[in-house]
């Protein structure tokens, strides 16, 4: 999340940090001295003074956290990863200014924070609010830029979901969500064989977009040519809408859009658990994907929320037609890093694991409408997802992250879906001053999925 306005005012440019050097390094050439990997284009965006972005993740545990054991685990895994043992430094050699990662020594204890919170061991619900308030306060500060850009906050307070929690906060330049999730899994081992990393389904390979491949025969070749032309056309239309958004096309004023300066406001992090089986019931009944269902559920939940807010604040019950609500959807544009590759990276081995921020952007419009048939939300979601898959919009916008930020800014609502085992978390970061009833909005997601699932079963 963005830092406070005072912090951003002081940080006019990327920090130049003086790390300890040996006599040999002092006499080394520039080429030898600056061997660090350049920060990716997306990573440089996250270091912009007006967009100092962090990732905050909460991990719940079944037992209280043993801090000493936790530190030992980090020393054996995470801090061995090059990105988590380096700092971004401005390389001004050869008359060029390049932000590079430079390795430094890591003292893990400097990255462990144990807050003093007054909890009630007999009231898990009040502790939930205590943890929620503490995590929300992290959105107003930033990590220490004089050392590797990550930290863990250990909260040994029981809640209704866990006996304790560890809150990870890391600068977004460390990697995107896919890289960090893969890295986290690479730090774990199988319960039946502690020497092996967890086994996962085969990672995706190939291009982001969907389209038939040429097989044999003239008709197959013509079909491939046609699909390629459609791909180019969709990409052209998407980029044309991108330019139109830059010039005149704006979203409708709604509570989701937020106000000027919302990127600096305190964010509240809330979540709700839904059953992944419910999502799969709809997926199987509709012949679509999990993501298609989630797009439909999101459209339904936002429609319910906005219709209710409109009726509360307007005498006329009729909701304005053609309400435009769009989301900037982040898309992973490279194959997922292999768990074994990342494990080897932390063990010091050489491999070709692709790590970091390699993400593109899509503009996704959510239809704001109340359908009589709840399954129409999923049908629309399926059509939207299919259309976006047949476009190179995400690849085309990879290098334009700064422009996208300027065009759309930071909205009052950020939404994530995270699946684990047989559950799925709906996670939101909201601006309290704009969306004060964030838990009610979560109820809208739960209710929307329930209505859609019941319709799918009948």
Short mmCIF file of C-alpha atoms in Angstrom, two decimals:
data_model
loop_
_atom_site.label_atom_id
_atom_site.label_comp_id
_atom_site.label_asym_id
_atom_site.label_seq_id
_atom_site.Cartn_x
_atom_site.Cartn_y
_atom_site.Cartn_z
CA UNK A 1 0.00 0.00 0.00
CA UNK A 2 1.12 3.58 -0.46
CA UNK A 3 3.10 5.40 2.22
CA UNK A 4 1.96 8.51 4.01
CA UNK A 5 2.11 11.91 2.24
CA UNK A 6 4.91 13.12 4.54
CA UNK A 7 7.07 10.11 3.72
CA UNK A 8 6.44 10.48 0.02
CA UNK A 9 7.32 14.18 0.12
CA UNK A 10 10.75 13.42 1.56
CA UNK A 11 11.50 10.63 -0.89
CA UNK A 12 12.03 12.54 -4.13
CA UNK A 13 14.12 9.87 -5.83
CA UNK A 14 15.28 6.27 -5.29
CA UNK A 15 17.56 6.06 -2.28
CA UNK A 16 21.32 5.92 -2.81
CA UNK A 17 22.50 3.60 -0.04
CA UNK A 18 26.12 3.23 0.96
CA UNK A 19 26.81 -0.40 1.81
CA UNK A 20 30.04 -1.72 3.25
CA UNK A 21 32.70 -2.47 0.65
CA UNK A 22 36.04 -4.21 0.83
CA UNK A 23 39.29 -2.62 -0.44
CA UNK A 24 39.06 -4.90 -3.47
CA UNK A 25 35.60 -3.57 -4.27
CA UNK A 26 36.79 0.01 -3.97
CA UNK A 27 39.36 -0.57 -6.71
CA UNK A 28 37.09 -2.67 -8.89
CA UNK A 29 35.84 -1.43 -12.22
CA UNK A 30 32.25 -0.29 -12.61
CA UNK A 31 31.38 -3.43 -14.55
CA UNK A 32 32.64 -5.59 -11.67
CA UNK A 33 31.25 -3.44 -8.88
CA UNK A 34 27.72 -3.26 -10.26
CA UNK A 35 26.88 -6.85 -11.07
CA UNK A 36 23.41 -6.65 -9.54
CA UNK A 37 20.33 -7.50 -11.58
CA UNK A 38 18.48 -4.40 -12.82
CA UNK A 39 15.11 -3.79 -11.20
CA UNK A 40 12.32 -4.75 -13.62
CA UNK A 41 10.10 -2.07 -15.25
CA UNK A 42 7.23 -3.00 -12.93
CA UNK A 43 9.62 -2.96 -9.97
CA UNK A 44 10.78 0.55 -10.89
CA UNK A 45 7.15 1.63 -11.02
CA UNK A 46 6.68 0.44 -7.44
CA UNK A 47 9.63 2.64 -6.41
CA UNK A 48 8.10 5.80 -7.82
CA UNK A 49 7.67 8.48 -5.09
CA UNK A 50 3.92 8.62 -5.72
CA UNK A 51 3.48 4.84 -5.82
CA UNK A 52 5.41 3.24 -2.97
CA UNK A 53 3.56 -0.08 -3.00
CA UNK A 54 3.72 -2.98 -0.54
CA UNK A 55 2.27 -6.47 -0.32
CA UNK A 56 0.69 -7.44 3.00
CA UNK A 57 -0.16 -11.09 3.68
CA UNK A 58 -1.56 -12.69 6.84
CA UNK A 59 -0.73 -16.29 7.75
CA UNK A 60 -2.75 -18.05 10.44
CA UNK A 61 -1.28 -20.89 12.52
CA UNK A 62 -2.82 -23.62 14.68
CA UNK A 63 -0.37 -23.03 17.53
CA UNK A 64 1.46 -19.98 18.94
CA UNK A 65 4.51 -18.97 16.92
CA UNK A 66 7.88 -19.98 18.37
CA UNK A 67 9.88 -16.91 17.38
CA UNK A 68 13.30 -18.58 17.61
CA UNK A 69 12.19 -21.46 15.41
CA UNK A 70 10.56 -19.00 13.00
CA UNK A 71 13.84 -17.08 12.68
CA UNK A 72 15.81 -20.29 12.11
CA UNK A 73 13.42 -21.25 9.34
CA UNK A 74 13.84 -17.89 7.60
CA UNK A 75 17.63 -18.11 7.86
CA UNK A 76 17.55 -21.54 6.21
CA UNK A 77 15.25 -20.52 3.36
CA UNK A 78 13.94 -17.05 2.59
CA UNK A 79 17.04 -14.93 3.30
CA UNK A 80 19.04 -17.11 0.94
CA UNK A 81 16.94 -15.89 -1.94
CA UNK A 82 18.84 -13.13 -3.80
CA UNK A 83 15.90 -10.71 -3.80
CA UNK A 84 15.38 -11.04 -0.03
CA UNK A 85 19.04 -10.41 0.74
CA UNK A 86 19.50 -7.36 -1.50
CA UNK A 87 18.55 -3.70 -1.60
CA UNK A 88 17.77 -1.51 -4.63
CA UNK A 89 20.63 0.92 -5.22
CA UNK A 90 20.93 3.60 -7.86
CA UNK A 91 23.86 2.79 -10.14
CA UNK A 92 25.15 6.00 -11.71
CA UNK A 93 28.18 4.46 -13.43
CA UNK A 94 28.83 5.07 -17.13
CA UNK A 95 26.64 8.19 -17.01
CA UNK A 96 23.53 6.01 -16.71
CA UNK A 97 21.14 5.85 -13.79
CA UNK A 98 19.95 2.29 -13.32
CA UNK A 99 18.22 0.88 -10.25
CA UNK A 100 19.91 -2.42 -9.41
CA UNK A 101 19.70 -5.07 -6.70
CA UNK A 102 22.83 -5.20 -4.56
CA UNK A 103 23.46 -8.06 -2.08
CA UNK A 104 23.92 -7.12 1.60
CA UNK A 105 24.27 -9.01 4.85
CA UNK A 106 20.95 -9.83 6.49
CA UNK A 107 20.23 -9.90 10.20
CA UNK A 108 16.90 -11.71 10.35
CA UNK A 109 16.09 -10.34 13.81
CA UNK A 110 15.99 -6.84 12.30
CA UNK A 111 13.09 -8.04 10.14
CA UNK A 112 11.00 -9.54 12.96
CA UNK A 113 8.56 -7.25 14.75
CA UNK A 114 6.55 -8.35 17.79
CA UNK A 115 3.90 -5.71 18.58
CA UNK A 116 2.60 -5.21 22.09
CA UNK A 117 -1.17 -5.67 21.83
CA UNK A 118 -3.65 -5.93 24.69
CA UNK A 119 -5.69 -9.00 23.83
CA UNK A 120 -8.52 -10.80 25.56
CA UNK A 121 -7.85 -14.57 25.59
CA UNK A 122 -11.53 -15.23 26.26
CA UNK A 123 -12.88 -13.14 23.37
CA UNK A 124 -11.60 -14.23 19.92
CA UNK A 125 -14.03 -11.84 18.19
CA UNK A 126 -12.56 -8.78 19.89
CA UNK A 127 -9.09 -10.07 19.04
CA UNK A 128 -10.16 -10.28 15.38
CA UNK A 129 -10.84 -6.55 15.44
CA UNK A 130 -7.55 -5.91 17.24
CA UNK A 131 -5.55 -7.77 14.59
CA UNK A 132 -7.55 -6.13 11.79
CA UNK A 133 -6.81 -2.66 13.19
CA UNK A 134 -3.11 -3.43 13.58
CA UNK A 135 -2.72 -4.77 10.06
CA UNK A 136 -4.60 -1.75 8.70
CA UNK A 137 -2.15 0.56 10.46
CA UNK A 138 0.66 -0.93 8.37
CA UNK A 139 -0.79 0.75 5.28
CA UNK A 140 0.34 4.14 6.62
CA UNK A 141 4.03 3.25 6.99
CA UNK A 142 6.72 1.68 4.86
CA UNK A 143 9.51 -0.83 5.30
CA UNK A 144 13.03 0.34 6.13
CA UNK A 145 14.79 1.03 2.81
CA UNK A 146 18.26 0.74 4.37
CA UNK A 147 17.94 -3.06 4.51
CA UNK A 148 16.17 -5.73 2.43
CA UNK A 149 12.59 -4.63 1.85
CA UNK A 150 10.60 -7.15 3.89
CA UNK A 151 9.52 -7.88 7.46
CA UNK A 152 7.33 -10.22 9.52
CA UNK A 153 5.04 -9.11 12.33
CA UNK A 154 4.43 -11.93 14.83
CA UNK A 155 1.04 -11.72 16.55
CA UNK A 156 0.60 -14.43 19.18
CA UNK A 157 -3.07 -13.63 19.75
CA UNK A 158 -5.86 -16.22 19.29
CA UNK A 159 -8.68 -15.39 16.90
CA UNK A 160 -11.72 -17.32 15.73
CA UNK A 161 -9.68 -18.73 12.81
CA UNK A 162 -6.20 -19.30 14.27
CA UNK A 163 -4.12 -19.48 17.45
CA UNK A 164 -1.59 -16.94 16.14
CA UNK A 165 -0.65 -15.03 13.01
CA UNK A 166 2.38 -13.82 11.11
CA UNK A 167 1.91 -10.75 8.95
CA UNK A 168 4.32 -10.43 6.03
CA UNK A 169 4.95 -6.97 4.61
CA UNK A 170 7.25 -6.64 1.64
CA UNK A 171 7.88 -4.03 -1.00
CA UNK A 172 6.16 -4.96 -4.26
CA UNK A 173 9.46 -4.72 -6.13
CA UNK A 174 10.43 -8.02 -4.44
CA UNK A 175 8.08 -9.82 -6.80
CA UNK A 176 4.50 -10.18 -7.93
CA UNK A 177 1.88 -12.30 -6.22
CA UNK A 178 2.62 -15.40 -8.29
CA UNK A 179 6.36 -15.24 -7.59
CA UNK A 180 5.88 -14.66 -3.86
CA UNK A 181 3.32 -17.46 -3.54
CA UNK A 182 5.65 -19.88 -5.34
CA UNK A 183 8.54 -18.76 -3.15
CA UNK A 184 6.51 -19.32 0.00
CA UNK A 185 5.66 -22.86 -1.10
CA UNK A 186 9.34 -23.46 -1.91
CA UNK A 187 10.11 -22.70 1.74
CA UNK A 188 7.91 -25.61 2.87
CA UNK A 189 8.43 -29.38 2.74
CA UNK A 190 6.24 -32.46 2.41
CA UNK A 191 5.01 -33.83 5.74
CA UNK A 192 5.91 -37.42 4.80
CA UNK A 193 9.33 -36.46 3.42
CA UNK A 194 10.90 -33.29 4.91
CA UNK A 195 13.63 -33.32 2.25
CA UNK A 196 11.22 -32.68 -0.66
CA UNK A 197 9.39 -29.47 -1.62
CA UNK A 198 5.60 -29.78 -2.07
CA UNK A 199 4.31 -31.28 -5.29
CA UNK A 200 2.00 -29.11 -7.40
CA UNK A 201 0.08 -29.53 -10.66
CA UNK A 202 2.13 -28.96 -13.82
CA UNK A 203 2.93 -25.30 -14.35
CA UNK A 204 1.49 -23.45 -17.30
CA UNK A 205 3.62 -23.13 -20.35
CA UNK A 206 3.03 -21.25 -23.54
CA UNK A 207 1.39 -17.96 -24.40
CA UNK A 208 -1.08 -16.04 -22.28
CA UNK A 209 -3.80 -15.83 -24.88
CA UNK A 210 -5.98 -18.70 -26.01
CA UNK A 211 -6.23 -19.83 -29.60
CA UNK A 212 -6.14 -22.96 -31.74
CA UNK A 213 -2.81 -24.19 -33.09
CA UNK A 214 -2.36 -25.26 -36.69
CA UNK A 215 -2.51 -29.02 -37.16
CA UNK A 216 -2.62 -30.41 -40.69
CA UNK A 217 -4.52 -29.53 -43.80
CA UNK A 218 -5.55 -26.32 -45.48
CA UNK A 219 -8.65 -25.82 -43.31
CA UNK A 220 -6.65 -26.10 -40.10
CA UNK A 221 -4.18 -23.56 -41.49
CA UNK A 222 -6.97 -21.16 -42.49
CA UNK A 223 -8.54 -21.53 -39.04
CA UNK A 224 -5.20 -20.63 -37.47
CA UNK A 225 -4.88 -17.57 -39.73
CA UNK A 226 -8.41 -16.49 -38.82
CA UNK A 227 -7.76 -16.87 -35.07
CA UNK A 228 -4.55 -14.84 -35.44
CA UNK A 229 -6.41 -12.03 -37.23
CA UNK A 230 -9.07 -12.04 -34.49
CA UNK A 231 -6.31 -11.86 -31.88
CA UNK A 232 -4.79 -8.80 -33.57
CA UNK A 233 -8.21 -7.17 -33.92
CA UNK A 234 -9.09 -7.67 -30.26
CA UNK A 235 -5.69 -6.32 -29.23
CA UNK A 236 -6.21 -3.26 -31.43
CA UNK A 237 -9.67 -2.61 -29.95
CA UNK A 238 -8.38 -3.01 -26.39
CA UNK A 239 -5.50 -0.59 -26.96
CA UNK A 240 -7.92 1.84 -28.65
CA UNK A 241 -10.09 1.77 -25.51
CA UNK A 242 -6.93 2.28 -23.49
CA UNK A 243 -6.15 5.47 -25.43
CA UNK A 244 -9.80 6.57 -25.16
CA UNK A 245 -9.58 6.18 -21.39
CA UNK A 246 -6.51 8.37 -21.40
CA UNK A 247 -8.30 11.11 -23.37
CA UNK A 248 -11.95 11.16 -22.29
CA UNK A 249 -13.49 7.82 -21.22
CA UNK A 250 -13.99 7.82 -17.46
CA UNK A 251 -15.70 5.58 -14.94
CA UNK A 252 -19.04 6.57 -13.45
CA UNK A 253 -18.78 8.33 -10.09
CA UNK A 254 -19.49 5.62 -7.50
CA UNK A 255 -18.29 4.88 -3.94
CA UNK A 256 -15.82 2.43 -5.45
CA UNK A 257 -13.91 5.13 -7.31
CA UNK A 258 -12.73 7.06 -4.30
CA UNK A 259 -11.52 10.63 -4.02
CA UNK A 260 -8.32 12.46 -4.87
CA UNK A 261 -5.54 11.35 -2.54
CA UNK A 262 -7.19 8.01 -1.72
CA UNK A 263 -3.83 6.31 -2.41
CA UNK A 264 -2.42 7.91 0.74
CA UNK A 265 -5.35 7.01 3.01
CA UNK A 266 -5.37 4.25 5.59
CA UNK A 267 -6.57 0.92 4.18
CA UNK A 268 -8.56 -1.65 6.08
CA UNK A 269 -7.89 -5.30 5.21
CA UNK A 270 -10.92 -7.55 5.58
CA UNK A 271 -11.64 -11.06 4.38
CA UNK A 272 -14.33 -13.70 4.25
CA UNK A 273 -14.09 -17.45 3.64
CA UNK A 274 -16.23 -19.14 1.02
CA UNK A 275 -16.39 -22.79 -0.02
CA UNK A 276 -14.43 -23.65 -3.13
CA UNK A 277 -16.88 -26.51 -3.70
CA UNK A 278 -19.67 -23.96 -4.15
CA UNK A 279 -17.65 -22.28 -6.87
CA UNK A 280 -16.96 -25.64 -8.52
CA UNK A 281 -20.66 -26.55 -8.49
CA UNK A 282 -21.39 -23.46 -10.56
CA UNK A 283 -18.33 -24.08 -12.76
CA UNK A 284 -19.41 -27.63 -13.61
CA UNK A 285 -23.04 -26.69 -14.18
CA UNK A 286 -22.14 -23.81 -16.50
CA UNK A 287 -19.25 -25.51 -18.31
CA UNK A 288 -16.82 -22.69 -17.52
CA UNK A 289 -13.77 -22.02 -15.34
CA UNK A 290 -13.36 -20.98 -11.72
CA UNK A 291 -12.20 -17.55 -12.86
CA UNK A 292 -15.36 -17.15 -14.99
CA UNK A 293 -17.48 -17.83 -11.92
CA UNK A 294 -15.49 -15.36 -9.81
CA UNK A 295 -15.92 -12.62 -12.42
CA UNK A 296 -19.69 -13.25 -12.35
CA UNK A 297 -19.83 -13.29 -8.54
CA UNK A 298 -17.87 -10.04 -8.39
CA UNK A 299 -20.25 -8.38 -10.83
CA UNK A 300 -23.25 -9.60 -8.81
CA UNK A 301 -21.80 -8.49 -5.46
CA UNK A 302 -20.80 -5.02 -6.70
CA UNK A 303 -24.24 -4.59 -8.29
CA UNK A 304 -25.98 -5.50 -5.02
CA UNK A 305 -23.77 -3.11 -3.06
CA UNK A 306 -24.09 -0.15 -5.42
CA UNK A 307 -27.85 -0.58 -5.86
CA UNK A 308 -28.31 -0.62 -2.08
CA UNK A 309 -26.10 2.46 -1.58
CA UNK A 310 -28.01 4.29 -4.30
CA UNK A 311 -31.39 3.52 -2.73
CA UNK A 312 -30.14 4.67 0.68
CA UNK A 313 -28.99 8.06 -0.59
CA UNK A 314 -31.52 8.84 -3.34
CA UNK A 315 -35.26 9.34 -3.20
CA UNK A 316 -35.59 8.00 -6.73
CA UNK A 317 -35.04 4.25 -6.59
CA UNK A 318 -34.11 3.85 -10.24
CA UNK A 319 -30.40 3.18 -10.62
CA UNK A 320 -28.61 5.11 -13.41
CA UNK A 321 -28.27 3.03 -16.57
CA UNK A 322 -24.95 2.29 -18.27
CA UNK A 323 -22.98 2.64 -15.04
CA UNK A 324 -19.33 2.11 -15.93
CA UNK A 325 -17.21 0.35 -13.30
CA UNK A 326 -13.86 -0.94 -14.50
CA UNK A 327 -11.03 -2.73 -12.79
CA UNK A 328 -7.34 -2.80 -13.58
CA UNK A 329 -6.67 -6.54 -13.60
CA UNK A 330 -3.09 -7.68 -13.04
CA UNK A 331 -2.09 -10.65 -15.19
CA UNK A 332 0.91 -12.97 -14.90
CA UNK A 333 2.51 -12.96 -18.37
CA UNK A 334 5.09 -15.68 -17.85
CA UNK A 335 5.04 -19.33 -16.76
CA UNK A 336 4.84 -19.80 -13.01
CA UNK A 337 8.27 -20.22 -11.36
CA UNK A 338 8.92 -23.86 -10.57
CA UNK A 339 8.92 -24.79 -6.87
CA UNK A 340 12.09 -26.88 -7.27
CA UNK A 341 13.81 -24.05 -9.17
CA UNK A 342 13.09 -21.56 -6.39
CA UNK A 343 14.16 -24.06 -3.73
CA UNK A 344 17.48 -24.49 -5.54
CA UNK A 345 17.82 -20.71 -5.78
CA UNK A 346 17.57 -20.41 -1.99
CA UNK A 347 20.08 -23.23 -1.59
CA UNK A 348 22.59 -21.31 -3.68
CA UNK A 349 22.32 -23.42 -6.80
CA UNK A 350 22.27 -21.99 -10.30
CA UNK A 351 19.06 -22.28 -12.25
CA UNK A 352 16.92 -20.40 -14.72
CA UNK A 353 13.98 -19.60 -12.43
CA UNK A 354 12.12 -16.53 -13.66
CA UNK A 355 11.43 -14.43 -10.59
CA UNK A 356 10.26 -10.87 -9.97
CA UNK A 357 7.52 -8.64 -11.33
CA UNK A 358 6.44 -9.78 -14.76
CA UNK A 359 2.85 -8.63 -14.93
CA UNK A 360 0.65 -6.97 -17.48
CA UNK A 361 -2.61 -5.10 -17.08
CA UNK A 362 -6.13 -5.50 -18.41
CA UNK A 363 -9.10 -3.17 -18.17
CA UNK A 364 -12.05 -5.28 -17.07
CA UNK A 365 -15.55 -3.78 -17.02
CA UNK A 366 -17.98 -5.24 -14.50
CA UNK A 367 -21.64 -5.00 -15.61
CA UNK A 368 -23.64 -3.23 -12.88
CA UNK A 369 -27.15 -4.65 -13.24
CA UNK A 370 -29.67 -6.74 -11.35
CA UNK A 371 -30.43 -9.89 -13.36
CA UNK A 372 -33.59 -11.88 -12.84
CA UNK A 373 -31.63 -15.04 -13.62
CA UNK A 374 -28.57 -15.16 -11.30
CA UNK A 375 -26.73 -17.38 -13.78
CA UNK A 376 -26.62 -14.46 -16.22
CA UNK A 377 -23.80 -13.02 -14.10
CA UNK A 378 -21.70 -16.11 -14.77
CA UNK A 379 -22.64 -16.13 -18.46
CA UNK A 380 -21.44 -12.53 -18.72
CA UNK A 381 -18.32 -13.36 -16.72
CA UNK A 382 -17.54 -16.25 -19.04
CA UNK A 383 -17.97 -14.02 -22.11
CA UNK A 384 -15.77 -11.28 -20.61
CA UNK A 385 -13.01 -13.72 -19.68
CA UNK A 386 -13.10 -15.44 -23.09
CA UNK A 387 -12.83 -12.10 -24.84
CA UNK A 388 -9.85 -10.97 -22.74
CA UNK A 389 -8.03 -14.28 -23.22
CA UNK A 390 -8.07 -13.69 -26.97
CA UNK A 391 -6.11 -10.44 -26.76
CA UNK A 392 -2.52 -9.35 -26.19
CA UNK A 393 -3.62 -6.41 -24.05
CA UNK A 394 -1.71 -7.62 -20.97
CA UNK A 395 1.51 -8.12 -22.92
CA UNK A 396 1.12 -4.76 -24.66
CA UNK A 397 0.66 -2.90 -21.37
CA UNK A 398 3.59 -4.50 -19.52
CA UNK A 399 5.80 -1.45 -19.99
CA UNK A 400 3.04 1.10 -19.40
CA UNK A 401 2.41 0.57 -15.69
CA UNK A 402 3.25 4.17 -14.83
CA UNK A 403 0.80 5.41 -17.47
CA UNK A 404 -1.94 3.13 -16.14
CA UNK A 405 -1.37 4.47 -12.65
CA UNK A 406 -1.67 8.04 -13.95
CA UNK A 407 -4.86 7.23 -15.86
CA UNK A 408 -6.77 5.26 -13.28
CA UNK A 409 -5.06 6.03 -9.98
CA UNK A 410 -5.62 3.95 -6.86
CA UNK A 411 -9.27 3.07 -6.30
CA UNK A 412 -10.97 2.86 -2.90
CA UNK A 413 -11.29 -0.92 -3.29
CA UNK A 414 -8.68 -3.60 -4.06
CA UNK A 415 -9.98 -7.16 -4.35
CA UNK A 416 -8.16 -10.51 -4.22
CA UNK A 417 -9.28 -14.12 -4.36
CA UNK A 418 -6.95 -16.64 -2.71
CA UNK A 419 -7.71 -20.37 -2.74
CA UNK A 420 -6.22 -22.81 -0.26
CA UNK A 421 -7.15 -26.47 0.23
CA UNK A 422 -10.94 -26.56 -0.17
CA UNK A 423 -11.58 -22.95 0.80
CA UNK A 424 -11.32 -19.61 -0.91
CA UNK A 425 -10.69 -16.24 0.71
CA UNK A 426 -12.28 -13.06 -0.55
CA UNK A 427 -9.78 -10.39 0.56
CA UNK A 428 -10.38 -6.66 0.27
CA UNK A 429 -8.34 -3.55 0.99
CA UNK A 430 -10.72 -0.62 1.36
CA UNK A 431 -10.56 3.05 2.23
CA UNK A 432 -12.60 3.38 5.43
CA UNK A 433 -13.54 6.95 4.64
CA UNK A 434 -15.21 5.84 1.38
CA UNK A 435 -16.38 2.28 2.09
CA UNK A 436 -17.24 2.30 5.79
CA UNK A 437 -19.35 -0.88 5.56
CA UNK A 438 -16.69 -3.21 4.18
CA UNK A 439 -18.05 -6.23 6.06
CA UNK A 440 -21.45 -5.64 4.47
CA UNK A 441 -19.77 -5.70 1.08
CA UNK A 442 -18.23 -9.06 2.01
CA UNK A 443 -21.73 -10.28 2.89
CA UNK A 444 -22.78 -9.30 -0.63
CA UNK A 445 -20.10 -11.60 -2.07
CA UNK A 446 -21.22 -14.52 0.12
CA UNK A 447 -24.91 -13.94 -0.68
CA UNK A 448 -24.26 -13.55 -4.41
CA UNK A 449 -22.37 -16.85 -4.59
CA UNK A 450 -25.11 -18.58 -2.60
CA UNK A 451 -27.86 -17.35 -4.93
CA UNK A 452 -25.87 -18.31 -8.04
CA UNK A 453 -25.05 -21.76 -6.65
CA UNK A 454 -28.72 -22.47 -5.81
CA UNK A 455 -29.70 -21.41 -9.33
CA UNK A 456 -27.04 -23.70 -10.81
CA UNK A 457 -28.30 -26.69 -8.82
CA UNK A 458 -31.92 -26.24 -9.94
#
